[in-house]
Short mmCIF file of C-alpha atoms in Angstrom, two decimals:
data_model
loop_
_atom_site.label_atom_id
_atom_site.label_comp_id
_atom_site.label_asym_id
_atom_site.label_seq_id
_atom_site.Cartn_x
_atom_site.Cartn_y
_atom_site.Cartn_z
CA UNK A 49 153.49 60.06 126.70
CA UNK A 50 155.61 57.34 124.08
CA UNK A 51 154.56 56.92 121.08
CA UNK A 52 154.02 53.44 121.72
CA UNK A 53 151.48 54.40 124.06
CA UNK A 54 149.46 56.75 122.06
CA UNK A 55 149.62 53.72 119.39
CA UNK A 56 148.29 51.22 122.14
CA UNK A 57 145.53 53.86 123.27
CA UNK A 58 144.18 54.54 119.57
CA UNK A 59 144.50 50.65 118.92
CA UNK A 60 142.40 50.22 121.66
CA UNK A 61 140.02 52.62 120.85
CA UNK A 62 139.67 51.34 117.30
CA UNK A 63 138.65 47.93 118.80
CA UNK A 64 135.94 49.29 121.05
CA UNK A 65 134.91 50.77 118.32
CA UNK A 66 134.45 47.86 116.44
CA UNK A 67 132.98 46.02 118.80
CA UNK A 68 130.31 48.67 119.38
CA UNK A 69 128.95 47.77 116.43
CA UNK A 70 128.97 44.18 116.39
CA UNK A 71 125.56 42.91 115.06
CA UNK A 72 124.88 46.15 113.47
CA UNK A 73 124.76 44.59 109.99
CA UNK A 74 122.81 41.57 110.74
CA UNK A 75 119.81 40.36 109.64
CA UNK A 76 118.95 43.80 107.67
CA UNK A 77 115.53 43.70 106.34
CA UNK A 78 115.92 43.12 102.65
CA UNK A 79 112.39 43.42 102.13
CA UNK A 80 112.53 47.37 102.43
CA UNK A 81 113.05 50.13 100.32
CA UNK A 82 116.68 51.46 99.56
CA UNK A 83 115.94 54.39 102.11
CA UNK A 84 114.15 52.90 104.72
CA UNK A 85 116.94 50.49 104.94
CA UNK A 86 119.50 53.65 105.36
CA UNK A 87 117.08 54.88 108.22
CA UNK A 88 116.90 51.06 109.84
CA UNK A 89 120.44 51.29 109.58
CA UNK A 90 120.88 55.00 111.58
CA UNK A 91 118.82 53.45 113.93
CA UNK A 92 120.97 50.45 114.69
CA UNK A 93 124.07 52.50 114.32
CA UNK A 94 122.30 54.82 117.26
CA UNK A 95 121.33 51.89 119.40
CA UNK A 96 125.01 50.75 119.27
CA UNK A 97 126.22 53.72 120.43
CA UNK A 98 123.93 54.12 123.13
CA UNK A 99 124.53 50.69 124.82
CA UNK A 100 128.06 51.44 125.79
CA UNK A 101 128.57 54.17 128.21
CA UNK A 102 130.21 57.42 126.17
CA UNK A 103 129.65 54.74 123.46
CA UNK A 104 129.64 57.92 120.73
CA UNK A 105 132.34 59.52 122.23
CA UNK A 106 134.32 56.30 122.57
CA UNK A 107 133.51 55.87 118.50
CA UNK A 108 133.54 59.54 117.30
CA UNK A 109 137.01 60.03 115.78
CA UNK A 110 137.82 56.43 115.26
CA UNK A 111 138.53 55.36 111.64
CA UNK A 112 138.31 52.14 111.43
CA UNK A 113 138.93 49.99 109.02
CA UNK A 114 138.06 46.16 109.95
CA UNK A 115 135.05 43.95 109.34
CA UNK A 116 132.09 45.20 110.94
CA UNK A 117 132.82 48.86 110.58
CA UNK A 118 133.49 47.67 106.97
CA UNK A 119 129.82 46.34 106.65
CA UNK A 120 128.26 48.51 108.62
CA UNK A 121 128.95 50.65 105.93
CA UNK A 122 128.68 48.52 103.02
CA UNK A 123 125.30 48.33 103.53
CA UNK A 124 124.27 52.00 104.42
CA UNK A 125 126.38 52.48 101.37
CA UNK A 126 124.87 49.67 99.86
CA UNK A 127 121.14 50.91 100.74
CA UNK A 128 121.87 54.58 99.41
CA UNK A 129 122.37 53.15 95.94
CA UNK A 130 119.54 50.57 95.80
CA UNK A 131 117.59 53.60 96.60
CA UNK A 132 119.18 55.09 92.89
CA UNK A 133 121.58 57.66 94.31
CA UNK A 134 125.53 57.77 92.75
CA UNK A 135 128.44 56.48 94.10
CA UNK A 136 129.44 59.83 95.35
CA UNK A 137 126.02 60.81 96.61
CA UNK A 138 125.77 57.54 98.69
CA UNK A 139 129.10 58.02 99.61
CA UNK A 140 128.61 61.15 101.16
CA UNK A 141 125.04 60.44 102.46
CA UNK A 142 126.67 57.88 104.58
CA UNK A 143 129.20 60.13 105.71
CA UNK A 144 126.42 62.38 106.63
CA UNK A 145 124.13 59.87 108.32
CA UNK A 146 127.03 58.56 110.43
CA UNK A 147 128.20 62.13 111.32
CA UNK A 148 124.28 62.54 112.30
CA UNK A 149 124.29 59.71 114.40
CA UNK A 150 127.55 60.45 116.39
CA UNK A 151 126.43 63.63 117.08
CA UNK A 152 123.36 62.74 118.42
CA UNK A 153 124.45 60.12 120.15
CA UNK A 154 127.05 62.66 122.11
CA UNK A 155 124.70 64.70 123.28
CA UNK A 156 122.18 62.55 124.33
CA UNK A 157 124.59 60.58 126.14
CA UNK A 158 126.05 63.94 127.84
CA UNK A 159 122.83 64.63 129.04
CA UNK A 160 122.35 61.43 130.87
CA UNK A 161 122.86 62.05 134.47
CA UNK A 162 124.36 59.10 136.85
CA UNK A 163 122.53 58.46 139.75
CA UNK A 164 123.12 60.25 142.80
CA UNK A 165 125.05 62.68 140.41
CA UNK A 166 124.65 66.44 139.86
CA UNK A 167 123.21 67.30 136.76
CA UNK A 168 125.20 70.44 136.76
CA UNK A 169 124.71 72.15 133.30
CA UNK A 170 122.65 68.60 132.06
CA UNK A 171 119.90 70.20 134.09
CA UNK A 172 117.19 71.39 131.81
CA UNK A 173 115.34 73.73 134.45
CA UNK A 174 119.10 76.12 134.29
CA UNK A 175 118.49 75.69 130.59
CA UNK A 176 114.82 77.26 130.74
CA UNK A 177 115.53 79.90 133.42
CA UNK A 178 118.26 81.18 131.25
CA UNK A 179 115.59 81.72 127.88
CA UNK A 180 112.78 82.93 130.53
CA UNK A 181 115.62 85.48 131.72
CA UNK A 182 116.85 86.37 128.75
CA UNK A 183 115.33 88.52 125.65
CA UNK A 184 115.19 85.17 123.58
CA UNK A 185 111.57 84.95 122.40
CA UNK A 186 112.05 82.28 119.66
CA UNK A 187 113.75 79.92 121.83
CA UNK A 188 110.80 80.73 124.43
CA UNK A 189 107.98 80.10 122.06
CA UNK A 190 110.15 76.31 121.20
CA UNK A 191 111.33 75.91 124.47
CA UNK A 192 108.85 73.03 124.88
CA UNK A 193 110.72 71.44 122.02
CA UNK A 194 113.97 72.15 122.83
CA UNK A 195 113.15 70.34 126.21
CA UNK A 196 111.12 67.44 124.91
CA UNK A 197 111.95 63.73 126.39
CA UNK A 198 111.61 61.98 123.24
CA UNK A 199 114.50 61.78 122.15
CA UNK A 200 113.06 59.08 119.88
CA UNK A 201 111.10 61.30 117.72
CA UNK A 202 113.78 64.00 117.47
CA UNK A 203 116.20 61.16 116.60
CA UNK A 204 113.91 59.88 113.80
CA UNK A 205 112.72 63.77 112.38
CA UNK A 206 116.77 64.41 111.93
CA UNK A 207 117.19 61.50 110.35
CA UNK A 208 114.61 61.65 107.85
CA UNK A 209 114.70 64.93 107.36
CA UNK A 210 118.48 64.05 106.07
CA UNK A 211 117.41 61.07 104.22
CA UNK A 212 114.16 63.65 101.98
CA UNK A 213 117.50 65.51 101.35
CA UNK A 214 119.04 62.50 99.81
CA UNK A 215 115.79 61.51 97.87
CA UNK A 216 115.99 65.21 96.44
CA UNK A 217 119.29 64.41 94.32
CA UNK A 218 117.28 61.85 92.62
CA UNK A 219 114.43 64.50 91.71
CA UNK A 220 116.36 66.22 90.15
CA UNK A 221 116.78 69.40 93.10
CA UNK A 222 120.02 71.59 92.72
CA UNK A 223 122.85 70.12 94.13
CA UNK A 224 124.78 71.92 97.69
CA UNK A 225 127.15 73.19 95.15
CA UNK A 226 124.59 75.13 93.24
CA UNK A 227 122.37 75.99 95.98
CA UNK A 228 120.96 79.46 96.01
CA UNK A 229 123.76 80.60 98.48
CA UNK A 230 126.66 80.30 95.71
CA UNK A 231 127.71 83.46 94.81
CA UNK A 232 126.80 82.51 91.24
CA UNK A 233 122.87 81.57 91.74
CA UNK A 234 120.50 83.75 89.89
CA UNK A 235 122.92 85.38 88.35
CA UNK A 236 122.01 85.33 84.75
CA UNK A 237 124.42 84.55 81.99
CA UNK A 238 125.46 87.22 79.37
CA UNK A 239 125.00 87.00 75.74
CA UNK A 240 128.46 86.87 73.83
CA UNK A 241 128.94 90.38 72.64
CA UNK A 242 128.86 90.16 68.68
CA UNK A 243 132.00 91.62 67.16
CA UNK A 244 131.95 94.00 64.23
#
């Protein structure tokens, strides 16, 4: 494949990607709180993604850098510090909400079967006769979960389960860094040793 190809491909890619999100940062609702405009904003990023066939796998890898990806962040990025976190904090927050969404977004759209299709491994009865075969008794007792249609309210509990994590930085809650699986937590400092 040229090189002039691969440049046309991603440059095509780029623009489907921007045009995925067209509308995305319209008309936000100023009236809410800093987070609950992050999670309106998830939401909208979602529904984007999810109107285009392979829509998140069309977007996912894409770094774009034109005017409504640009605002689109601006005010996730934009909510995140209204809502008191840092620069870096709501920086990476949106990383990790948009990372969140993408991924989502890929695998409910890989489990959407076309019509007249075979669900192959989509199928969620192969799914539950492998845990019922297997010695998997966790997965058995959530299986109901793991299977459930709303994909909705599993959207929703990810992403505010991600956005409590956010609120916890302004709380005052150890930061990833110094979370209790550094090799360094608990450990307790040593006196300086006195000379003489």
């Amino acid at each position: 494949m040229s090189p002039l190809r691969v440049e046309h491909d991603e440059a095509l890619l780029d623009a489907m990607a921007e045009a995925m999100l067209a509308g995305c940062a319209e008309s936000v609702p100023v009236a809410l709180s800093g987070m609950e405009r992050a999670a309106d904003m998830g939401e909208r990023l979602r529904r984007a993604l999810l109107a285009h066939r392979d829509g998140a796998r069309v977007f996912a890898g894409t770094y774009v850098a034109q005017d409504i990806t640009l605002r689109v962040s601006e005010v996730l990025i934009g909510a995140l510090s209204d809502a008191g976190l840092s620069p870096r904090a709501a920086a990476w927050g949106c990383w990790s909400i948009v990372y969140y969404v993408i991924g989502f977004a890929l695998e409910e759209q890989a489990l959407v079967v076309r019509p007249g299709a075979d669900p192959g491994k989509a199928d969620p009865a192969l799914f539950r006769e492998a845990v019922e075969r297997g010695a998997y008794p966790h997965l058995a007792a959530a299986l109901p979960h793991l299977l459930s249609a709303d994909t909705d309210a599993r959207f929703r509990y990810g992403l505010e389960l991600l956005l409590k994590g956010l609120e916890a930085e302004l709380e005052g809650a150890p930061r990833p860094r110094e979370s209790r699986s550094s090799p360094h937590a608990g450990a307790k400092k040593r006196a300086p040793r006195r000379s003489g």
